[in-house]
Amino acid sequence: MSDATAPTCETLLSMFPNLFTLCIGDRTIPIRSIRSPESPEAGAAVFCSNPRVFAQALAGAASVLVVPASAAAELEPRRGSKTLLASPNVEYAMATAINAFFLKSPYTDASEEDRHPTAAIHSSVTMADGVRVGPHAVVAAGCKLGKRVFIGAGAVIEKGTEIGDDTTVHPLVYIGHGTRIGVRCEIMPNTTLGKEGFGYAHDEKGNHHRIPHQGRVVIEDDVHIGANCSIDRGTFGETRIGAGSKLDNQVHVAHNCKIGRNCLLTAKFAIAGSSTIGDHFVAGGSSTVTGHIAIGDGVQISGMSTVNKDLPGPGRYGGFPLVPLQQHLKIRAALVHLPEMRKQLGRLMKKLSPDGEA
Amino acid sequence: MSDATAPTCETLLSMFPNLFTLCIGDRTIPIRSIRSPESPEAGAAVFCSNPRVFAQALAGAASVLVVPASAAAELEPRRGSKTLLASPNVEYAMATAINAFFLKSPYTDASEEDRHPTAAIHSSVTMADGVRVGPHAVVAAGCKLGKRVFIGAGAVIEKGTEIGDDTTVHPLVYIGHGTRIGVRCEIMPNTTLGKEGFGYAHDEKGNHHRIPHQGRVVIEDDVHIGANCSIDRGTFGETRIGAGSKLDNQVHVAHNCKIGRNCLLTAKFAIAGSSTIGDHFVAGGSSTVTGHIAIGDGVQISGMSTVNKDLPGPGRYGGFPLVPLQQHLKIRAALVHLPEMRKQLGRLMKKLSPDGEA
Amino acid sequence: MSDATAPTCETLLSMFPNLFTLCIGDRTIPIRSIRSPESPEAGAAVFCSNPRVFAQALAGAASVLVVPASAAAELEPRRGSKTLLASPNVEYAMATAINAFFLKSPYTDASEEDRHPTAAIHSSVTMADGVRVGPHAVVAAGCKLGKRVFIGAGAVIEKGTEIGDDTTVHPLVYIGHGTRIGVRCEIMPNTTLGKEGFGYAHDEKGNHHRIPHQGRVVIEDDVHIGANCSIDRGTFGETRIGAGSKLDNQVHVAHNCKIGRNCLLTAKFAIAGSSTIGDHFVAGGSSTVTGHIAIGDGVQISGMSTVNKDLPGPGRYGGFPLVPLQQHLKIRAALVHLPEMRKQLGRLMKKLSPDGEA
């Protein structure tokens, strides 16, 4: 970015006064890029939320360091010619600055045209202003696309789906019929929304008969869904992802589940059918919630954990069986000693009960 | 559904006498919809396989309740104006009734045309009556499609694949060359069948050399495969999924595996190379079978379990190491006490062997 | 294969003297196919790396048996009319022979044309000799495709991606903008490379704000990536897969990870953000590496394991918590006895401390 168009510390302080609260040093220096503390460059601002990178950042080439407000005073004597910007939330400040000044849009396709001529858009589809549809995308009958919706190349949107303003459906996404997606959502490539759920009736011969799934998937506002995820439609009603929730890659959500608002579901999280999760749930990677479970607000579970009983919340948990996180860490620590414990116990048993009758 | 076209209890009793065996109340009442006990509506039938929902269903707006034959007599005095239908298999009865009268087809695409003009169908492909191919689908040379086969939008079917009558390949599925798929199968979106397996030869320098996979994938009749699954072709021979088996989402089946008939593989199940599983296998979510394992008929494993030794079957198992299910539940219960056990053992050791020589 | 074009043992010995080192029997016999020991046929060569299949192979119809050099002398008296070929690396010898003489290309599409007329290739794309692009594939502005690159049907390659010579991108793959892929790579169907990572800043109300990911994915030479994988771009810098590494299906690699050279990542492996792995890492199926971990060269972890602390390497490890493999096997063995241990300990406690004060 040229100095003419680059923001300065002054710009950030005036535009985002809640995120940039103090400036020590030259506030007119242009910020030409944002870099990580590990790969700084001259003219860049680096954002340091973790005190462990302060030394590296101070020694590096960046012109501006953004640091936690609590650390600014301590770092001032060591800043040299660098400008320090203090923030109460360094990561949020960084996200905001990048979005405001430095974003290179990833939503590109083989065409500069708004609606690629190869897209198969049914004549009954309604599209608000600014809708873009990539090459070979398919939008079926009766779909409604809000303002500035982007449908990536090769995505397939089945009949009667409604998508809110400013939502991006990335390439090669499948969206089943009748799905509802809110505003400002993002659905990443190769994800499947709204296929039929895994529900079967079983006859006396052991044959499995599909229970048709006539419900739908509802994605509320500001939800992000990662790549290669699968979210099944409800049997009769809805499978629902609450507003503001973010799903990582390869997440699986079975039929009829209700996920609350502002949840974070890390990669490979899975939830079985008809479970309900409250708001602000945080799931570590590869964790699982089994079927017909109810989890309250504010629950966090560590990676690899499995929830197979109701949890009123709030609280932090881990393991399988799931226990409070501190207890889980103790169990993990004790597990390493199990072979030795078994030997000790064997010796004690022998000593005290030579006849094996302890 | 209007009353004129809606079935009545009478209709169900006469059409499916094995599934609807008794009617208490007005058998001429029209069934306008099928709903869940949680979301009944006037004119609906609700199907109640679980006694826990009886009270809710009796209190709700539905006109007809379908209940287990064993519960009909008990519920009769409480039915009020509702009609009770008894069934020996409530879930199967529900699936049957929905399929017969209420199904809204999910297999839709951007076109009402049987073969969308944008589909790339090689001139050598043979297609029986009623074949439909969606927009931008690709069907390569030498494929054979049976009667009423549906190929969804954007699906890619490689050379020489044969697909049986009434099979649905959903959008964005990839099917490798030479695959064989039976009749009445369903392959869900974003699934990959018949790519090369993960088999490498290793040289003395630690380089890995692909062992070319010249085998194929065979999917027998009535198999359903969920979304975002991957099933690799055999090295020389077949990877085979037995008739009637149902796979949930994100299942992985490695090269050369043989899965039996009528198996249920829940979401995120994985099986490594060259393992063989008998009929009626049931795998809980995120369970795993390692490579070169043989499992007999009638085995069930609980979620998160890992099978790494042969199992003659039948039986129910769980855990890793895998043990009989009851023992697995005891291990899980005991695990919670491990830190306390370690402390107790330490105290005993100290008391009895102050010199550490127990 | 006809006898006229079939190689003989003589051919293999002269073309690959390091892989075929000795011939016992008729070295002019034509090798018309390569089969597995389980499914031999007359005229075939079968490759037997595992002594357990020797008897089966000797009894079967194959004309040529390729066996480990160490076993040739022992097998000579039992060979009958079969020809024995000895190899120091039977699997590598097999892969080499198949590639040289027997490969049926799996890279097929609905067209015999080099660039299918339905492919959407931006006018600014540069393509070297021999590039092929399948039906409905999308190659966006500024991409550079090396010699003999194959882009499968329906694949979507975003802006500015560079792909090296002889690399195959299978159908329905998504590759995000600016990705770099080396020579001789293979990216399997339904895989997602280079979407944004799962990184969010959190405000005081519990809302999550995307940290834009401006980095990229770099795939070095000779890398294979399985089906339905997801590899996220770096936040500022690179997510990198080292040369010669092979990834199985449904692998997840989060933002900023660096995977070394010649690694083997078995199906469903997952690695969280900003972790670094050295060369020759081998991950068993469904194993996990958590975030911000550093693993040295030569580490192997068993299936279902979780690495959540740095490992200098080399070494073999397993479990969660991760311990040396031998210890992990002991823990697994002891775990089965846990309920019994708890009972024994309870009895000892009662005996020694009837007042519960041990």
Tab-separated table of N, CA and C in Angstrom, chain A residues 34-36 89 91-92 94-95 98-99 102-110 112 116 135-136 153 170-172 186 188-190 224 226-228 244 246-250 262-268 280 286 303-304 328 332 335-336 338-339 341-342 345 348-349 352-353 358, chain C residues 118 120 122 136-140 154 156 158-159 172-174 177 190-192 195-196 198 200-203 205-212 214 228-230 232 236 250-252 268-270 288 306 308 320-321 323 327 330-331 334-335 337-338 341 344-345 347-348 351-352:
chain	number	residue	atom	x	y	z
A	34	ILE	N	0.049	-4.944	7.512
A	34	ILE	CA	-0.046	-5.570	8.839
A	34	ILE	C	0.629	-6.922	8.730
A	35	ARG	N	1.558	-7.155	9.633
A	35	ARG	CA	2.343	-8.379	9.572
A	35	ARG	C	2.333	-9.067	10.938
A	36	SER	N	2.742	-10.331	10.951
A	36	SER	CA	2.857	-11.032	12.228
A	36	SER	C	4.187	-10.681	12.884
A	89	ASN	N	-7.962	-4.776	23.365
A	89	ASN	CA	-8.285	-6.054	22.725
A	89	ASN	C	-7.497	-6.106	21.412
A	91	GLU	N	-6.364	-8.455	19.426
A	91	GLU	CA	-6.793	-9.277	18.291
A	91	GLU	C	-7.995	-8.667	17.570
A	92	TYR	N	-8.915	-8.157	18.337
A	92	TYR	CA	-10.083	-7.514	17.732
A	92	TYR	C	-9.648	-6.255	16.985
A	94	MET	N	-6.809	-5.816	15.577
A	94	MET	CA	-6.156	-6.259	14.346
A	94	MET	C	-7.183	-6.639	13.284
A	95	ALA	N	-8.171	-7.458	13.693
A	95	ALA	CA	-9.207	-7.861	12.742
A	95	ALA	C	-9.889	-6.631	12.149
A	98	ILE	N	-7.495	-4.720	9.678
A	98	ILE	CA	-7.330	-5.429	8.398
A	98	ILE	C	-8.593	-5.273	7.559
A	99	ASN	N	-9.744	-5.488	8.187
A	99	ASN	CA	-10.990	-5.372	7.441
A	99	ASN	C	-11.189	-3.971	6.877
A	102	PHE	N	-6.973	-3.298	4.724
A	102	PHE	CA	-5.997	-4.179	4.074
A	102	PHE	C	-6.573	-5.424	3.421
A	103	LEU	N	-7.887	-5.572	3.433
A	103	LEU	CA	-8.440	-6.832	2.978
A	103	LEU	C	-8.323	-7.011	1.465
A	104	LYS	N	-7.696	-8.129	1.074
A	104	LYS	CA	-7.778	-8.539	-0.313
A	104	LYS	C	-8.880	-9.590	-0.366
A	105	SER	N	-9.928	-9.326	-1.098
A	105	SER	CA	-11.070	-10.249	-1.084
A	105	SER	C	-10.683	-11.630	-1.577
A	106	PRO	N	-11.041	-12.657	-0.825
A	106	PRO	CA	-10.810	-14.016	-1.303
A	106	PRO	C	-11.928	-14.514	-2.208
A	107	TYR	N	-12.962	-13.753	-2.355
A	107	TYR	CA	-14.132	-14.272	-3.070
A	107	TYR	C	-14.019	-13.926	-4.538
A	108	THR	N	-13.262	-14.747	-5.220
A	108	THR	CA	-12.957	-14.453	-6.596
A	108	THR	C	-13.444	-15.601	-7.443
A	109	ASP	N	-13.569	-15.366	-8.706
A	109	ASP	CA	-13.914	-16.470	-9.569
A	109	ASP	C	-13.407	-16.196	-10.967
A	110	ALA	N	-13.648	-17.153	-11.853
A	110	ALA	CA	-13.061	-17.091	-13.188
A	110	ALA	C	-13.636	-15.960	-14.028
A	112	GLU	N	-15.242	-11.829	-14.249
A	112	GLU	CA	-15.507	-10.549	-13.592
A	112	GLU	C	-16.993	-10.192	-13.709
A	116	HIS	N	-22.271	-15.179	-13.969
A	116	HIS	CA	-21.536	-15.853	-15.023
A	116	HIS	C	-22.509	-16.524	-15.975
A	135	PRO	N	-19.318	-19.208	-12.042
A	135	PRO	CA	-19.460	-20.147	-13.147
A	135	PRO	C	-20.014	-21.480	-12.670
A	136	HIS	N	-20.919	-22.054	-13.438
A	136	HIS	CA	-21.427	-23.405	-13.210
A	136	HIS	C	-22.159	-23.574	-11.888
A	153	ALA	N	-18.501	-20.586	-7.520
A	153	ALA	CA	-18.495	-21.475	-8.690
A	153	ALA	C	-18.896	-22.891	-8.288
A	170	HIS	N	-19.567	-20.332	-0.635
A	170	HIS	CA	-18.338	-20.569	-1.385
A	170	HIS	C	-18.548	-21.657	-2.442
A	171	PRO	N	-17.561	-21.835	-3.319
A	171	PRO	CA	-17.692	-22.821	-4.390
A	171	PRO	C	-17.933	-24.233	-3.865
A	172	LEU	N	-18.652	-24.998	-4.650
A	172	LEU	CA	-18.828	-26.432	-4.434
A	172	LEU	C	-19.573	-26.777	-3.155
A	186	GLU	N	-21.247	-17.167	6.117
A	186	GLU	CA	-20.282	-17.689	5.168
A	186	GLU	C	-20.322	-19.209	5.229
A	188	MET	N	-18.377	-22.435	3.711
A	188	MET	CA	-17.100	-22.701	3.039
A	188	MET	C	-17.207	-23.868	2.042
A	189	PRO	N	-16.184	-24.025	1.206
A	189	PRO	CA	-16.278	-24.997	0.107
A	189	PRO	C	-16.522	-26.434	0.561
A	190	ASN	N	-17.192	-27.170	-0.313
A	190	ASN	CA	-17.392	-28.605	-0.133
A	190	ASN	C	-18.204	-28.966	1.102
A	224	HIS	N	-20.622	-18.645	10.501
A	224	HIS	CA	-19.629	-19.134	9.544
A	224	HIS	C	-19.561	-20.654	9.674
A	226	GLY	N	-17.357	-23.955	8.241
A	226	GLY	CA	-16.090	-24.264	7.584
A	226	GLY	C	-16.233	-25.181	6.381
A	227	ALA	N	-15.105	-25.659	5.909
A	227	ALA	CA	-15.071	-26.511	4.721
A	227	ALA	C	-15.394	-27.948	5.087
A	228	ASN	N	-15.998	-28.687	4.142
A	228	ASN	CA	-16.221	-30.123	4.288
A	228	ASN	C	-17.039	-30.472	5.530
A	244	GLY	N	-24.319	-15.922	15.088
A	244	GLY	CA	-22.965	-15.610	15.535
A	244	GLY	C	-22.085	-16.816	15.779
A	246	LYS	N	-19.676	-20.022	15.013
A	246	LYS	CA	-18.659	-20.276	14.003
A	246	LYS	C	-18.270	-21.748	14.062
A	247	LEU	N	-18.312	-22.392	12.907
A	247	LEU	CA	-17.959	-23.811	12.824
A	247	LEU	C	-16.679	-23.944	12.007
A	248	ASP	N	-15.768	-24.731	12.508
A	248	ASP	CA	-14.504	-25.013	11.828
A	248	ASP	C	-14.746	-26.094	10.756
A	249	ASN	N	-13.691	-26.653	10.205
A	249	ASN	CA	-13.811	-27.644	9.139
A	249	ASN	C	-14.271	-29.007	9.656
A	250	GLN	N	-14.915	-29.775	8.753
A	250	GLN	CA	-15.252	-31.171	9.007
A	250	GLN	C	-16.095	-31.364	10.268
A	262	ASN	N	-23.449	-17.682	19.199
A	262	ASN	CA	-22.046	-17.375	19.508
A	262	ASN	C	-21.258	-18.578	20.008
A	263	CYS	N	-21.567	-19.741	19.477
A	263	CYS	CA	-20.787	-20.935	19.812
A	263	CYS	C	-19.553	-21.037	18.906
A	264	LEU	N	-18.543	-21.730	19.398
A	264	LEU	CA	-17.345	-22.018	18.607
A	264	LEU	C	-17.159	-23.532	18.558
A	265	LEU	N	-17.299	-24.107	17.371
A	265	LEU	CA	-17.185	-25.560	17.223
A	265	LEU	C	-15.921	-25.849	16.417
A	266	THR	N	-14.903	-26.316	17.098
A	266	THR	CA	-13.599	-26.501	16.461
A	266	THR	C	-13.602	-27.740	15.562
A	267	ALA	N	-12.587	-27.846	14.741
A	267	ALA	CA	-12.548	-28.836	13.656
A	267	ALA	C	-12.899	-30.243	14.129
A	268	LYS	N	-13.667	-30.920	13.310
A	268	LYS	CA	-14.046	-32.314	13.510
A	268	LYS	C	-15.003	-32.518	14.690
A	280	HIS	N	-22.905	-19.602	23.608
A	280	HIS	CA	-21.502	-19.473	24.026
A	280	HIS	C	-20.844	-20.812	24.365
A	286	SER	N	-12.226	-32.153	17.614
A	286	SER	CA	-12.568	-33.577	17.646
A	286	SER	C	-13.393	-33.968	18.860
A	303	GLY	N	-10.712	-30.530	23.884
A	303	GLY	CA	-10.568	-31.350	22.689
A	303	GLY	C	-10.654	-32.830	23.024
A	304	MET	N	-11.188	-33.648	22.116
A	304	MET	CA	-11.280	-35.111	22.242
A	304	MET	C	-12.311	-35.535	23.304
A	328	HIS	N	-10.555	-33.853	34.935
A	328	HIS	CA	-10.100	-34.516	33.711
A	328	HIS	C	-8.579	-34.457	33.610
A	332	ARG	N	-6.043	-37.664	33.487
A	332	ARG	CA	-5.030	-37.853	32.450
A	332	ARG	C	-3.648	-38.022	33.060
A	335	LEU	N	-3.330	-41.444	34.687
A	335	LEU	CA	-3.392	-42.565	33.744
A	335	LEU	C	-1.995	-43.088	33.397
A	336	VAL	N	-1.078	-42.174	33.321
A	336	VAL	CA	0.302	-42.546	32.977
A	336	VAL	C	0.876	-43.528	34.004
A	338	LEU	N	-0.785	-45.892	35.585
A	338	LEU	CA	-1.655	-47.045	35.784
A	338	LEU	C	-0.908	-48.386	35.800
A	339	PRO	N	0.001	-48.644	34.860
A	339	PRO	CA	0.707	-49.944	34.914
A	339	PRO	C	1.474	-50.123	36.225
A	341	MET	N	0.762	-48.643	39.075
A	341	MET	CA	-0.239	-48.823	40.132
A	341	MET	C	-0.700	-50.276	40.195
A	342	ARG	N	-0.864	-50.871	39.010
A	342	ARG	CA	-1.344	-52.250	38.987
A	342	ARG	C	-0.317	-53.180	39.629
A	345	LEU	N	-0.332	-52.622	43.416
A	345	LEU	CA	-1.529	-53.210	44.008
A	345	LEU	C	-1.396	-54.731	44.081
A	348	LEU	N	0.836	-55.549	46.978
A	348	LEU	CA	0.134	-55.349	48.248
A	348	LEU	C	-0.847	-56.492	48.504
A	349	MET	N	-1.580	-56.868	47.457
A	349	MET	CA	-2.556	-57.950	47.599
A	349	MET	C	-1.864	-59.233	48.033
A	352	LEU	N	-0.663	-59.003	51.696
A	352	LEU	CA	-1.703	-58.973	52.723
A	352	LEU	C	-2.659	-60.150	52.630
A	353	SER	N	-2.786	-60.683	51.453
A	353	SER	CA	-3.750	-61.773	51.272
A	353	SER	C	-3.101	-62.874	50.454
A	358	ALA	N	-8.282	-61.082	49.979
A	358	ALA	CA	-8.345	-59.730	50.546
A	358	ALA	C	-9.759	-59.181	50.510
C	118	THR	N	-16.610	-26.730	-22.028
C	118	THR	CA	-17.395	-26.155	-20.927
C	118	THR	C	-16.526	-25.631	-19.790
C	120	ALA	N	-14.356	-23.178	-17.665
C	120	ALA	CA	-14.311	-21.712	-17.628
C	120	ALA	C	-12.889	-21.300	-17.269
C	122	HIS	N	-10.070	-18.467	-17.432
C	122	HIS	CA	-9.932	-17.029	-17.649
C	122	HIS	C	-8.860	-16.762	-18.702
C	136	HIS	N	-16.532	-28.296	-17.052
C	136	HIS	CA	-17.069	-27.458	-15.972
C	136	HIS	C	-16.028	-27.071	-14.920
C	137	ALA	N	-14.770	-27.337	-15.195
C	137	ALA	CA	-13.742	-26.836	-14.284
C	137	ALA	C	-13.642	-25.325	-14.434
C	138	VAL	N	-13.147	-24.679	-13.374
C	138	VAL	CA	-13.027	-23.226	-13.365
C	138	VAL	C	-11.592	-22.872	-13.014
C	139	VAL	N	-10.936	-22.121	-13.862
C	139	VAL	CA	-9.577	-21.654	-13.561
C	139	VAL	C	-9.597	-20.135	-13.670
C	140	ALA	N	-9.358	-19.477	-12.523
C	140	ALA	CA	-9.592	-18.037	-12.444
C	140	ALA	C	-8.387	-17.236	-12.944
C	154	GLY	N	-15.150	-30.052	-12.872
C	154	GLY	CA	-15.802	-29.346	-11.786
C	154	GLY	C	-14.875	-28.775	-10.728
C	156	VAL	N	-12.418	-26.133	-8.941
C	156	VAL	CA	-12.441	-24.676	-8.943
C	156	VAL	C	-11.095	-24.167	-8.438
C	158	GLU	N	-8.967	-20.876	-7.740
C	158	GLU	CA	-9.173	-19.431	-7.606
C	158	GLU	C	-7.954	-18.657	-8.121
C	159	LYS	N	-8.090	-17.324	-8.081
C	159	LYS	CA	-7.128	-16.416	-8.726
C	159	LYS	C	-5.676	-16.615	-8.266
C	172	LEU	N	-13.770	-31.737	-8.602
C	172	LEU	CA	-14.505	-31.179	-7.468
C	172	LEU	C	-13.603	-30.719	-6.330
C	173	VAL	N	-12.336	-30.484	-6.644
C	173	VAL	CA	-11.414	-29.894	-5.656
C	173	VAL	C	-11.577	-28.379	-5.673
C	174	TYR	N	-11.479	-27.765	-4.489
C	174	TYR	CA	-11.451	-26.307	-4.390
C	174	TYR	C	-10.054	-25.859	-3.978
C	177	HIS	N	-7.397	-18.790	-3.595
C	177	HIS	CA	-6.536	-17.878	-4.365
C	177	HIS	C	-5.105	-17.865	-3.826
C	190	ASN	N	-13.020	-33.535	-3.932
C	190	ASN	CA	-13.766	-32.931	-2.820
C	190	ASN	C	-12.883	-32.397	-1.701
C	191	THR	N	-11.612	-32.156	-2.020
C	191	THR	CA	-10.705	-31.556	-1.027
C	191	THR	C	-10.713	-30.037	-1.170
C	192	THR	N	-10.474	-29.360	-0.050
C	192	THR	CA	-10.501	-27.900	0.020
C	192	THR	C	-9.128	-27.388	0.448
C	195	LYS	N	-8.866	-22.270	2.076
C	195	LYS	CA	-9.914	-21.398	2.590
C	195	LYS	C	-9.346	-20.653	3.813
C	196	GLU	N	-10.113	-19.698	4.303
C	196	GLU	CA	-9.649	-18.944	5.479
C	196	GLU	C	-9.595	-19.835	6.717
C	198	PHE	N	-9.625	-20.809	10.871
C	198	PHE	CA	-10.602	-20.642	11.952
C	198	PHE	C	-9.957	-19.767	13.034
C	200	TYR	N	-10.547	-16.130	15.194
C	200	TYR	CA	-11.490	-15.082	15.536
C	200	TYR	C	-10.981	-14.261	16.715
C	201	ALA	N	-11.279	-12.974	16.675
C	201	ALA	CA	-11.112	-12.120	17.854
C	201	ALA	C	-12.462	-12.050	18.553
C	202	HIS	N	-12.423	-11.934	19.863
C	202	HIS	CA	-13.656	-11.991	20.642
C	202	HIS	C	-13.851	-10.669	21.380
C	203	ASP	N	-15.047	-10.114	21.297
C	203	ASP	CA	-15.278	-8.876	22.036
C	203	ASP	C	-15.914	-9.166	23.395
C	205	LYS	N	-18.747	-8.775	24.502
C	205	LYS	CA	-20.105	-9.340	24.514
C	205	LYS	C	-20.137	-10.802	24.091
C	206	GLY	N	-18.966	-11.365	23.790
C	206	GLY	CA	-18.942	-12.759	23.360
C	206	GLY	C	-19.178	-12.950	21.879
C	207	ASN	N	-19.141	-11.853	21.119
C	207	ASN	CA	-19.212	-11.985	19.664
C	207	ASN	C	-17.836	-12.340	19.111
C	208	HIS	N	-17.834	-13.094	18.032
C	208	HIS	CA	-16.579	-13.525	17.422
C	208	HIS	C	-16.382	-12.782	16.111
C	209	HIS	N	-15.204	-12.208	15.913
C	209	HIS	CA	-14.919	-11.428	14.713
C	209	HIS	C	-13.801	-12.095	13.924
C	210	ARG	N	-14.120	-12.480	12.703
C	210	ARG	CA	-13.129	-13.087	11.819
C	210	ARG	C	-11.840	-12.282	11.754
C	211	ILE	N	-10.719	-12.941	12.008
C	211	ILE	CA	-9.416	-12.361	11.677
C	211	ILE	C	-9.147	-12.746	10.226
C	212	PRO	N	-9.124	-11.774	9.322
C	212	PRO	CA	-8.961	-12.142	7.910
C	212	PRO	C	-7.636	-12.877	7.701
C	214	GLN	N	-4.768	-13.666	5.306
C	214	GLN	CA	-4.179	-13.112	4.095
C	214	GLN	C	-2.987	-13.941	3.616
C	228	ASN	N	-11.647	-35.307	0.375
C	228	ASN	CA	-12.404	-34.684	1.465
C	228	ASN	C	-11.515	-34.153	2.579
C	229	CYS	N	-10.330	-33.666	2.210
C	229	CYS	CA	-9.434	-33.018	3.182
C	229	CYS	C	-9.682	-31.518	3.198
C	230	SER	N	-9.203	-30.877	4.259
C	230	SER	CA	-9.271	-29.417	4.316
C	230	SER	C	-7.960	-28.878	4.865
C	232	ASP	N	-6.209	-25.163	5.584
C	232	ASP	CA	-6.510	-23.731	5.622
C	232	ASP	C	-5.277	-22.887	5.313
C	236	PHE	N	-1.052	-14.748	8.204
C	236	PHE	CA	-0.235	-13.811	7.418
C	236	PHE	C	0.682	-14.583	6.473
C	250	GLN	N	-9.846	-37.162	4.486
C	250	GLN	CA	-10.471	-36.480	5.631
C	250	GLN	C	-9.451	-35.975	6.639
C	251	VAL	N	-8.284	-35.574	6.127
C	251	VAL	CA	-7.272	-34.953	6.983
C	251	VAL	C	-7.570	-33.461	7.082
C	252	HIS	N	-7.340	-32.893	8.255
C	252	HIS	CA	-7.542	-31.460	8.475
C	252	HIS	C	-6.236	-30.819	8.922
C	268	LYS	N	-8.201	-39.117	8.612
C	268	LYS	CA	-8.832	-38.389	9.713
C	268	LYS	C	-7.822	-37.771	10.684
C	269	PHE	N	-6.545	-37.739	10.309
C	269	PHE	CA	-5.577	-36.984	11.103
C	269	PHE	C	-5.993	-35.516	11.138
C	270	ALA	N	-5.758	-34.862	12.287
C	270	ALA	CA	-6.066	-33.430	12.397
C	270	ALA	C	-4.938	-32.715	13.113
C	288	THR	N	-4.251	-36.863	16.385
C	288	THR	CA	-4.421	-35.412	16.448
C	288	THR	C	-3.173	-34.745	16.994
C	306	THR	N	-3.112	-38.388	20.701
C	306	THR	CA	-3.165	-36.928	20.680
C	306	THR	C	-1.853	-36.363	21.203
C	308	ASN	N	-0.141	-33.212	22.610
C	308	ASN	CA	-0.439	-31.862	23.090
C	308	ASN	C	0.734	-31.230	23.819
C	320	PHE	N	-3.260	-40.679	24.878
C	320	PHE	CA	-3.593	-39.321	25.297
C	320	PHE	C	-3.847	-39.384	26.796
C	321	PRO	N	-2.952	-38.961	27.637
C	321	PRO	CA	-1.740	-38.226	27.290
C	321	PRO	C	-0.755	-39.083	26.498
C	323	VAL	N	2.497	-40.815	25.447
C	323	VAL	CA	3.667	-41.393	26.134
C	323	VAL	C	4.401	-42.273	25.116
C	327	GLN	N	4.978	-47.762	26.618
C	327	GLN	CA	4.228	-47.410	27.829
C	327	GLN	C	2.728	-47.295	27.521
C	330	LYS	N	1.221	-50.625	27.522
C	330	LYS	CA	1.046	-51.107	28.906
C	330	LYS	C	-0.161	-50.452	29.579
C	331	ILE	N	-0.328	-49.158	29.331
C	331	ILE	CA	-1.488	-48.469	29.932
C	331	ILE	C	-2.786	-49.070	29.404
C	334	ALA	N	-3.408	-52.328	31.054
C	334	ALA	CA	-3.797	-52.195	32.463
C	334	ALA	C	-5.212	-51.670	32.611
C	335	LEU	N	-5.639	-50.870	31.649
C	335	LEU	CA	-6.944	-50.206	31.741
C	335	LEU	C	-8.081	-51.226	31.892
C	337	HIS	N	-8.140	-53.769	33.554
C	337	HIS	CA	-8.233	-54.269	34.923
C	337	HIS	C	-8.689	-53.219	35.924
C	338	LEU	N	-9.008	-52.027	35.439
C	338	LEU	CA	-9.287	-50.923	36.350
C	338	LEU	C	-10.456	-51.199	37.309
C	341	MET	N	-9.204	-53.499	39.903
C	341	MET	CA	-8.242	-52.803	40.777
C	341	MET	C	-8.964	-51.949	41.806
C	344	GLN	N	-10.316	-54.186	44.515
C	344	GLN	CA	-9.235	-54.670	45.365
C	344	GLN	C	-8.765	-53.571	46.315
C	345	LEU	N	-8.609	-52.385	45.760
C	345	LEU	CA	-8.128	-51.274	46.572
C	345	LEU	C	-9.134	-50.943	47.662
C	347	ARG	N	-11.158	-52.995	49.088
C	347	ARG	CA	-11.078	-54.014	50.140
C	347	ARG	C	-9.850	-53.800	51.017
C	348	LEU	N	-8.738	-53.463	50.370
C	348	LEU	CA	-7.515	-53.212	51.143
C	348	LEU	C	-7.697	-52.032	52.091
C	351	LYS	N	-9.808	-53.051	55.028
C	351	LYS	CA	-9.084	-53.961	55.906
C	351	LYS	C	-8.084	-53.198	56.770
C	352	LEU	N	-7.382	-52.275	56.142
C	352	LEU	CA	-6.286	-51.599	56.826
C	352	LEU	C	-6.723	-50.333	57.548
